[in-house]
Each structure stands twice: as structure tokens, then as C-alpha cells.
mmCIF file of C-alpha atoms in Angstrom:
data_model
loop_
_atom_site.group_PDB
_atom_site.id
_atom_site.type_symbol
_atom_site.label_atom_id
_atom_site.label_comp_id
_atom_site.label_asym_id
_atom_site.label_seq_id
_atom_site.Cartn_x
_atom_site.Cartn_y
_atom_site.Cartn_z
ATOM 1 C CA MET W 1 -252.834 65.370 106.645
ATOM 2 C CA ARG W 2 -251.886 68.669 108.791
ATOM 3 C CA TYR W 3 -250.214 67.080 111.837
ATOM 4 C CA GLY W 4 -248.594 65.197 109.617
ATOM 5 C CA PHE W 5 -246.723 67.905 107.821
ATOM 6 C CA ALA W 6 -246.422 69.754 111.715
ATOM 7 C CA ILE W 7 -244.603 67.100 112.632
ATOM 8 C CA PHE W 8 -242.595 65.995 110.065
ATOM 9 C CA PHE W 9 -241.183 70.302 110.282
ATOM 10 C CA LEU W 10 -240.839 69.448 114.018
ATOM 11 C CA LEU W 11 -238.643 66.353 113.885
ATOM 12 C CA ALA W 12 -236.390 68.587 110.926
ATOM 13 C CA ALA W 13 -236.337 71.410 113.593
ATOM 14 C CA LEU W 14 -234.883 69.037 115.888
ATOM 15 C CA ALA W 15 -232.485 66.981 114.024
ATOM 16 C CA LEU W 16 -230.548 70.378 112.661
ATOM 17 C CA ALA W 17 -230.375 71.339 116.666
ATOM 18 C CA GLN W 18 -228.722 68.557 117.095
ATOM 19 C CA ASP W 19 -226.262 68.610 114.410
ATOM 20 C CA SER W 20 -225.346 72.259 115.305
ATOM 21 C CA GLY W 21 -225.071 71.169 119.033
ATOM 22 C CA ASP W 22 -221.143 72.218 119.416
ATOM 23 C CA GLN W 23 -221.894 75.464 117.881
ATOM 24 C CA LYS W 24 -222.740 78.624 120.148
ATOM 25 C CA PRO W 25 -225.253 80.714 118.142
ATOM 26 C CA ASP W 26 -222.934 83.048 116.499
ATOM 27 C CA GLY W 27 -221.381 80.279 114.916
ATOM 28 C CA THR W 28 -218.153 80.234 116.360
ATOM 29 C CA LYS W 29 -217.970 76.192 118.000
ATOM 30 C CA ALA W 30 -218.820 75.667 121.438
ATOM 31 C CA GLU W 31 -215.830 74.837 124.465
ATOM 32 C CA PRO W 32 -215.299 71.103 124.753
ATOM 33 C CA PRO W 33 -216.694 69.923 128.313
ATOM 34 C CA TYR W 34 -214.212 69.740 130.664
ATOM 35 C CA ASP W 35 -213.776 69.222 134.591
ATOM 36 C CA ASP W 36 -209.601 70.714 135.567
ATOM 37 C CA THR W 37 -207.119 73.572 133.476
ATOM 38 C CA PHE W 38 -203.832 73.189 134.274
ATOM 39 C CA SER W 39 -201.045 75.991 132.633
ATOM 40 C CA GLY W 40 -198.400 76.558 131.919
ATOM 41 C CA PRO W 41 -195.662 76.307 129.353
ATOM 42 C CA ILE W 42 -194.741 73.317 126.830
ATOM 43 C CA VAL W 43 -192.212 71.288 128.303
ATOM 44 C CA GLU W 44 -193.095 67.976 126.026
ATOM 45 C CA LEU W 45 -194.585 67.439 122.790
ATOM 46 C CA THR W 46 -195.547 64.985 120.517
ATOM 47 C CA SER W 47 -198.598 63.983 118.608
ATOM 48 C CA ALA W 48 -200.339 61.503 121.268
ATOM 49 C CA LYS W 49 -199.481 63.557 124.077
ATOM 50 C CA ILE W 50 -198.543 67.032 125.344
ATOM 51 C CA VAL W 51 -195.855 67.606 128.840
ATOM 52 C CA VAL W 52 -196.831 70.968 130.520
ATOM 53 C CA SER W 53 -194.583 72.414 133.572
ATOM 54 C CA ARG W 54 -196.399 74.972 136.495
ATOM 55 C CA SER W 55 -194.424 76.488 138.682
ATOM 56 C CA ILE W 56 -195.853 77.996 142.144
ATOM 57 C CA LEU W 57 -194.682 80.159 144.211
ATOM 58 C CA GLY W 58 -193.071 78.278 148.249
ATOM 59 C CA LYS W 59 -194.396 75.247 146.239
ATOM 60 C CA GLN W 60 -192.415 72.708 144.067
ATOM 61 C CA PRO W 61 -192.323 72.583 139.985
ATOM 62 C CA GLU W 62 -195.051 69.934 138.761
ATOM 63 C CA LYS W 63 -195.124 68.505 135.434
ATOM 64 C CA ARG W 64 -197.810 66.846 134.510
ATOM 65 C CA THR W 65 -198.224 64.774 131.242
ATOM 66 C CA PHE W 66 -202.143 64.515 129.291
ATOM 67 C CA VAL W 67 -202.954 62.285 126.333
ATOM 68 C CA ILE W 68 -203.968 64.633 123.118
ATOM 69 C CA LYS W 69 -206.727 62.614 121.227
ATOM 70 C CA VAL W 70 -208.967 62.962 117.889
ATOM 71 C CA ASP W 71 -211.180 65.427 119.058
ATOM 72 C CA THR W 72 -209.248 67.224 121.452
ATOM 73 C CA ARG W 73 -209.990 71.002 120.200
ATOM 74 C CA ILE W 74 -206.291 73.072 119.862
ATOM 75 C CA GLU W 75 -206.127 76.580 119.535
ATOM 76 C CA GLY W 76 -202.991 78.321 118.734
ATOM 77 C CA LYS W 77 -199.790 76.769 117.217
ATOM 78 C CA PRO W 78 -198.705 74.493 119.885
ATOM 79 C CA ARG W 79 -194.391 74.683 120.539
ATOM 80 C CA VAL W 80 -192.051 73.362 123.026
ATOM 81 C CA ARG W 81 -191.742 76.507 126.342
ATOM 82 C CA ALA W 82 -195.019 77.856 124.018
ATOM 83 C CA LYS W 83 -197.022 78.943 127.402
ATOM 84 C CA VAL W 84 -200.477 77.330 127.143
ATOM 85 C CA THR W 85 -203.578 76.339 129.295
ATOM 86 C CA VAL W 86 -205.449 73.188 129.578
ATOM 87 C CA GLY W 87 -208.869 71.943 129.418
ATOM 88 C CA PHE W 88 -208.998 68.197 131.002
ATOM 89 C CA ILE W 89 -210.676 65.171 132.122
ATOM 90 C CA THR W 90 -209.831 61.985 134.222
ATOM 91 C CA ASN W 91 -210.251 59.019 133.910
ATOM 92 C CA ASP W 92 -209.270 56.041 133.824
ATOM 93 C CA GLU W 93 -206.359 56.647 130.787
ATOM 94 C CA GLY W 94 -205.018 59.469 132.774
ATOM 95 C CA TYR W 95 -205.405 63.198 132.157
ATOM 96 C CA VAL W 96 -207.153 63.267 128.505
ATOM 97 C CA ALA W 97 -206.954 67.453 127.115
ATOM 98 C CA ARG W 98 -210.346 68.552 125.665
ATOM 99 C CA LEU W 99 -208.995 72.214 124.962
ATOM 100 C CA ILE W 100 -205.486 73.000 124.939
ATOM 101 C CA VAL W 101 -204.844 77.143 124.352
ATOM 102 C CA VAL W 102 -201.926 78.262 123.148
ATOM 103 C CA ARG W 103 -200.644 81.981 124.865
ATOM 104 C CA GLY W 104 -199.119 84.085 122.456
ATOM 105 C CA PRO W 105 -196.813 86.636 123.592
ATOM 106 C CA GLN W 106 -198.282 89.644 125.610
ATOM 107 C CA LYS W 107 -198.303 92.973 123.632
ATOM 108 C CA ALA W 108 -197.834 96.246 124.589
ATOM 109 C CA PRO W 109 -200.744 98.599 124.476
ATOM 110 C CA GLN W 110 -200.201 101.169 121.996
ATOM 111 C CA GLU W 111 -200.910 104.261 122.846
ATOM 112 C CA LYS W 112 -203.147 106.569 120.585
ATOM 113 C CA PHE W 113 -201.335 109.340 119.340
ATOM 114 C CA LYS W 114 -203.623 113.035 118.960
ATOM 115 C CA LYS W 115 -203.469 115.531 116.296
#
């Protein structure tokens, strides 16, 4: 009887560990897995795709279209001309966005005044 009770708690603990697999120990969600990143301003945005442009000094500007899925995690409010970083994977559908992070405007550091 003792072993049955211990096995029950072990199985319950494993079930809970699998349910919280997408969370970090501090309670925040873990990043979805992705293979590569692409950063730049949004050129076009729909509910199914996002087009991001990237300019690198000495190279031609490059546009890349990413498919947005139901499980794509989006941090911030994407809008045209907003700067984003897209974590993506490549599969038979093309570039699939796994994580989209909208970067806000850079704020100047505030100086602390001493009295």
C-alpha cells in the first residue's frame, strides 16, 4: 500500500511538471523555440503574415515574409513601421514566426537630481 501511494504522488508530480513546461520557475512564460532571428521595421501586417524589411550597410535592403500561426507569441502591439525582432523557424510553409517582439522607442536615461 505504501508503494502505491508513493507512485501516485510521483505520477501526479510528473503530470504537473508537463503542464507547466512552458513556464519558467519565476512564473513567466518561456520563449518558444526558434532557429534564427530577423529584425527591422514592419512593412506589411495582416492576421496571417508579417513582412519585415532589413537594411544592412553595404547591402541591398531585404524583405522577409513570416507566417503568423495561432501559437506565435507576440510581445507588444505590432503596427506598420514599428521595429520588431522575429524569432522564426523554416519549414515547408516558409518562414514561420514563433516569437515577435515589438521594440518601443528608445527613452533617454533620466538624470537623478540631488538636493
